[in-house]
């Protein structure tokens, strides 16, 4: 339909539907809630970008793939629950949304690196996220700009399987409390936590190899002692 349909009501999708293609409902002005049936396995690029939904979004348990910008620039409210059947998230999949909370389930492995443009990361510019965030143990890489300017007002818990925290992954978020980098993390890339001034303490564990430029710059709330593990071989400019 790609903006060619004038709609002011709700959209109902029924069980049996398998795929939703690229641009399928882009810029169509639906309202209310949206439920993606459990039978849907794939949603294409920009499929729901800019739709006018004002209610909640429920993603079905059979969903395997979400395209670039599938739910970019939408106005859904409530908590976004990403099912564990989804293993990878692409560019700006849920960027610039209006959700108030986020749940990531075991099964998610990686988020794709943003390419440096505005709202590139999977959850970038979701400034209305509140509360805490738990990164599942299944996740191995948090890509560039995944949570850039994504709000949050509670704690951040990083899963034990995490290996790499990408460039600007959590830049300018508002997390509070203590931050512990798990021992499996080998690289904290440039500006990963830059501007996260709500953290009050930081623990780095053995196994960490590199701390990128500006990784913890402008984390003005940090206090107390900091121990750099023996395993660290490189600390970038303005890292702290």
Coordinates of C-alpha atoms in Angstrom, one line a residue:
X1 CA 0.0 0.0 0.0
X2 CA 3.0 2.3 0.7
X3 CA 1.1 5.4 1.7
X4 CA -1.5 5.0 -1.1
X5 CA -4.2 3.8 1.3
X6 CA -6.1 6.3 3.3
X7 CA -6.9 4.5 6.6
X8 CA -8.0 5.9 9.9
X9 CA -9.0 2.7 11.7
X10 CA -7.2 -0.4 12.9
X11 CA -5.4 -3.1 10.9
X12 CA -6.3 -6.8 11.6
X13 CA -4.0 -9.5 10.4
X14 CA -5.2 -13.1 10.6
X15 CA -3.5 -16.4 11.4
X16 CA -2.3 -18.1 8.3
X17 CA -0.4 -15.1 7.0
X18 CA 3.3 -16.1 6.5
X19 CA 5.2 -13.0 5.3
X20 CA 4.7 -9.2 5.1
X21 CA 6.8 -7.7 2.3
X22 CA 8.9 -4.6 1.9
X23 CA 7.0 -1.3 2.3
X24 CA 3.8 -3.3 2.7
X25 CA 2.0 -0.7 5.0
X26 CA 4.6 2.1 4.9
X27 CA 3.1 5.5 5.9
X28 CA -0.5 4.2 6.2
X29 CA -2.3 6.1 9.0
X30 CA -3.6 3.2 11.0
X31 CA -4.6 3.7 14.7
X32 CA -5.0 1.4 17.7
X33 CA -3.2 -1.8 18.5
X34 CA -1.4 -4.2 16.1
X35 CA -1.0 -7.9 16.6
X36 CA 1.4 -9.8 14.3
X37 CA 0.0 -13.4 14.1
X38 CA 2.1 -16.3 15.3
X39 CA 2.0 -17.7 11.7
X40 CA 4.1 -14.8 10.4
X41 CA 7.8 -15.7 10.0
X42 CA 9.2 -12.6 8.1
X43 CA 8.5 -8.9 8.0
X44 CA 10.3 -7.0 5.2
X45 CA 12.2 -3.7 5.0
X46 CA 10.2 -0.6 6.0
X47 CA 7.0 -2.7 6.2
X48 CA 5.3 -0.6 8.9
X49 CA 7.5 2.5 8.8
X50 CA 5.6 5.7 9.7
X51 CA 2.3 4.0 10.3
X52 CA 0.1 5.9 12.7
X53 CA -0.6 3.2 15.2
X54 CA -1.2 4.7 18.7
X55 CA -1.7 1.5 20.7
X56 CA 0.5 -1.5 21.5
X57 CA 2.5 -3.8 19.2
X58 CA 2.4 -7.6 19.8
X59 CA 5.0 -9.6 17.8
X60 CA 4.0 -13.3 17.2
X61 CA 6.1 -16.2 18.5
X62 CA 6.8 -17.5 15.0
X63 CA 8.6 -14.4 13.8
X64 CA 12.1 -15.1 12.6
X65 CA 13.3 -12.1 10.6
X66 CA 12.6 -8.4 10.7
X67 CA 13.9 -6.2 7.8
X68 CA 15.7 -2.8 8.0
X69 CA 13.4 -0.2 9.4
X70 CA 10.5 -2.5 9.7
X71 CA 8.9 -0.5 12.6
X72 CA 10.9 2.8 12.2
X73 CA 9.2 6.0 13.1
X74 CA 6.1 4.5 14.6
X75 CA 4.0 5.7 17.6
X76 CA 3.3 2.5 19.4
X77 CA 3.1 2.8 23.2
X78 CA 3.6 0.4 26.1
X79 CA 6.3 -2.2 26.3
X80 CA 8.0 -3.7 23.3
X81 CA 8.6 -7.4 23.7
X82 CA 11.0 -8.9 21.1
X83 CA 10.4 -12.6 20.9
X84 CA 13.3 -15.1 21.3
X85 CA 12.6 -16.5 17.9
X86 CA 14.4 -13.5 16.4
X87 CA 18.1 -14.0 16.4
X88 CA 19.3 -10.8 14.6
X89 CA 18.1 -7.3 14.4
X90 CA 18.8 -5.1 11.3
X91 CA 19.4 -1.4 10.8
X92 CA 16.8 0.9 12.6
X93 CA 14.3 -1.9 13.0
X94 CA 12.6 -0.1 15.9
X95 CA 14.4 3.2 15.8
X96 CA 12.7 6.5 16.8
X97 CA 9.7 4.9 18.5
X98 CA 7.5 5.8 21.4
X99 CA 7.6 2.7 23.5
X100 CA 8.1 3.1 27.3
X101 CA 9.8 -0.2 27.9
X102 CA 11.8 -3.0 26.2
X103 CA 12.1 -6.7 26.8
X104 CA 14.7 -8.7 24.9
X105 CA 14.4 -12.5 25.2
X106 CA 16.9 -15.3 25.2
X107 CA 17.6 -16.3 21.6
X108 CA 18.7 -12.9 20.3
X109 CA 22.3 -13.0 19.2
X110 CA 23.3 -9.8 17.6
X111 CA 22.2 -6.4 16.3
X112 CA 23.6 -5.1 13.0
X113 CA 26.1 -2.2 13.1
X114 CA 24.6 1.1 12.2
X115 CA 26.4 2.9 9.4
X116 CA 26.7 6.2 11.3
X117 CA 23.7 8.1 10.1
X118 CA 20.7 9.3 12.2
X119 CA 18.5 6.6 13.8
X120 CA 20.6 3.8 12.3
X121 CA 20.7 1.6 15.3
X122 CA 18.0 -1.0 16.0
X123 CA 16.6 0.9 19.0
X124 CA 18.2 4.3 18.4
X125 CA 16.4 7.5 19.5
X126 CA 13.7 5.7 21.5
X127 CA 14.0 8.5 24.1
X128 CA 10.8 7.5 25.9
X129 CA 12.2 4.1 27.1
X130 CA 12.1 4.1 30.9
X131 CA 13.1 1.5 33.6
X132 CA 15.8 -1.1 33.3
X133 CA 17.2 -3.1 30.5
X134 CA 18.5 -6.7 30.6
X135 CA 20.7 -7.9 27.7
X136 CA 20.1 -11.7 27.4
X137 CA 22.9 -14.2 27.9
X138 CA 22.4 -15.4 24.3
X139 CA 23.6 -12.1 22.9
X140 CA 27.2 -12.0 21.7
X141 CA 27.4 -8.6 20.0
X142 CA 25.7 -5.2 20.5
X143 CA 26.2 -3.4 17.2
X144 CA 27.0 0.2 16.5
X145 CA 24.5 2.7 17.8
X146 CA 22.0 0.0 18.8
X147 CA 20.7 2.0 21.8
X148 CA 22.1 5.4 21.0
X149 CA 19.9 8.0 22.9
X150 CA 17.5 5.4 23.9
X151 CA 16.5 6.9 27.2
X152 CA 16.1 4.3 30.1
X153 CA 16.0 5.4 33.7
X154 CA 16.9 2.2 35.6
X155 CA 19.8 -0.2 35.6
X156 CA 21.6 -2.0 32.7
X157 CA 22.4 -5.7 33.1
X158 CA 24.7 -7.2 30.4
X159 CA 24.5 -10.9 29.7
X160 CA 27.2 -13.4 30.3
X161 CA 27.6 -14.4 26.7
X162 CA 28.4 -10.9 25.5
X163 CA 31.7 -10.5 23.6
X164 CA 31.7 -7.1 22.0
X165 CA 30.0 -3.8 22.7
X166 CA 30.0 -1.7 19.5
X167 CA 30.7 1.9 18.7
X168 CA 28.2 4.3 20.4
X169 CA 26.1 1.2 21.5
X170 CA 24.7 3.0 24.6
X171 CA 25.8 6.5 24.0
X172 CA 23.8 9.2 25.8
X173 CA 21.5 6.8 27.6
X174 CA 20.2 7.6 31.1
X175 CA 20.9 4.4 33.0
X176 CA 21.5 4.6 36.7
X177 CA 23.3 2.5 39.3
X178 CA 26.3 0.2 38.9
X179 CA 27.6 -1.1 35.6
X180 CA 29.4 -4.4 35.4
X181 CA 31.2 -5.5 32.2
X182 CA 31.0 -9.3 32.1
X183 CA 34.3 -11.3 31.9
X184 CA 33.5 -12.6 28.4
X185 CA 33.6 -9.1 26.9
X186 CA 36.9 -8.6 25.1
X187 CA 36.2 -5.2 23.4
X188 CA 34.4 -2.0 24.4
X189 CA 34.5 0.0 21.2
X190 CA 34.7 3.8 20.7
X191 CA 32.1 6.0 22.6
X192 CA 30.2 2.8 23.7
X193 CA 29.0 4.5 26.9
X194 CA 29.9 8.1 26.2
X195 CA 27.5 10.5 27.9
X196 CA 25.9 7.9 30.2
X197 CA 26.2 10.2 33.2
X198 CA 23.8 8.2 35.5
X199 CA 26.1 5.3 36.2
X200 CA 27.5 5.5 39.8
X201 CA 30.2 2.8 39.6
X202 CA 32.0 0.7 37.1
X203 CA 33.4 -2.8 37.3
X204 CA 35.7 -4.2 34.6
X205 CA 36.6 -7.9 34.6
X206 CA 39.6 -10.0 33.5
X207 CA 39.3 -11.0 29.9
X208 CA 38.7 -7.4 28.6
X209 CA 41.4 -6.6 26.0
X210 CA 40.5 -3.2 24.5
X211 CA 38.7 0.0 25.7
X212 CA 38.0 2.3 22.8
X213 CA 38.3 6.1 22.4
X214 CA 35.8 7.9 24.5
X215 CA 34.3 4.6 25.8
X216 CA 33.3 6.1 29.1
X217 CA 33.9 9.8 28.4
X218 CA 31.4 12.1 30.1
X219 CA 30.2 9.4 32.5
X220 CA 30.2 12.1 35.2
X221 CA 28.3 10.1 37.8
X222 CA 31.0 7.5 38.3
X223 CA 32.7 7.6 41.7
X224 CA 34.9 5.4 43.9
X225 CA 37.7 3.2 42.7
X226 CA 38.4 1.7 39.3
X227 CA 40.6 -1.3 38.6
X228 CA 41.9 -1.9 35.0
X229 CA 42.2 -5.7 34.6
X230 CA 45.6 -7.2 33.8
X231 CA 44.2 -8.5 30.5
X232 CA 43.7 -5.0 29.0
X233 CA 46.2 -4.2 26.3
X234 CA 44.8 -1.0 24.9
X235 CA 43.0 2.1 26.3
X236 CA 42.0 4.7 23.7
X237 CA 42.2 8.5 23.9
X238 CA 39.7 10.1 26.3
X239 CA 38.5 6.6 27.3
X240 CA 37.4 8.0 30.7

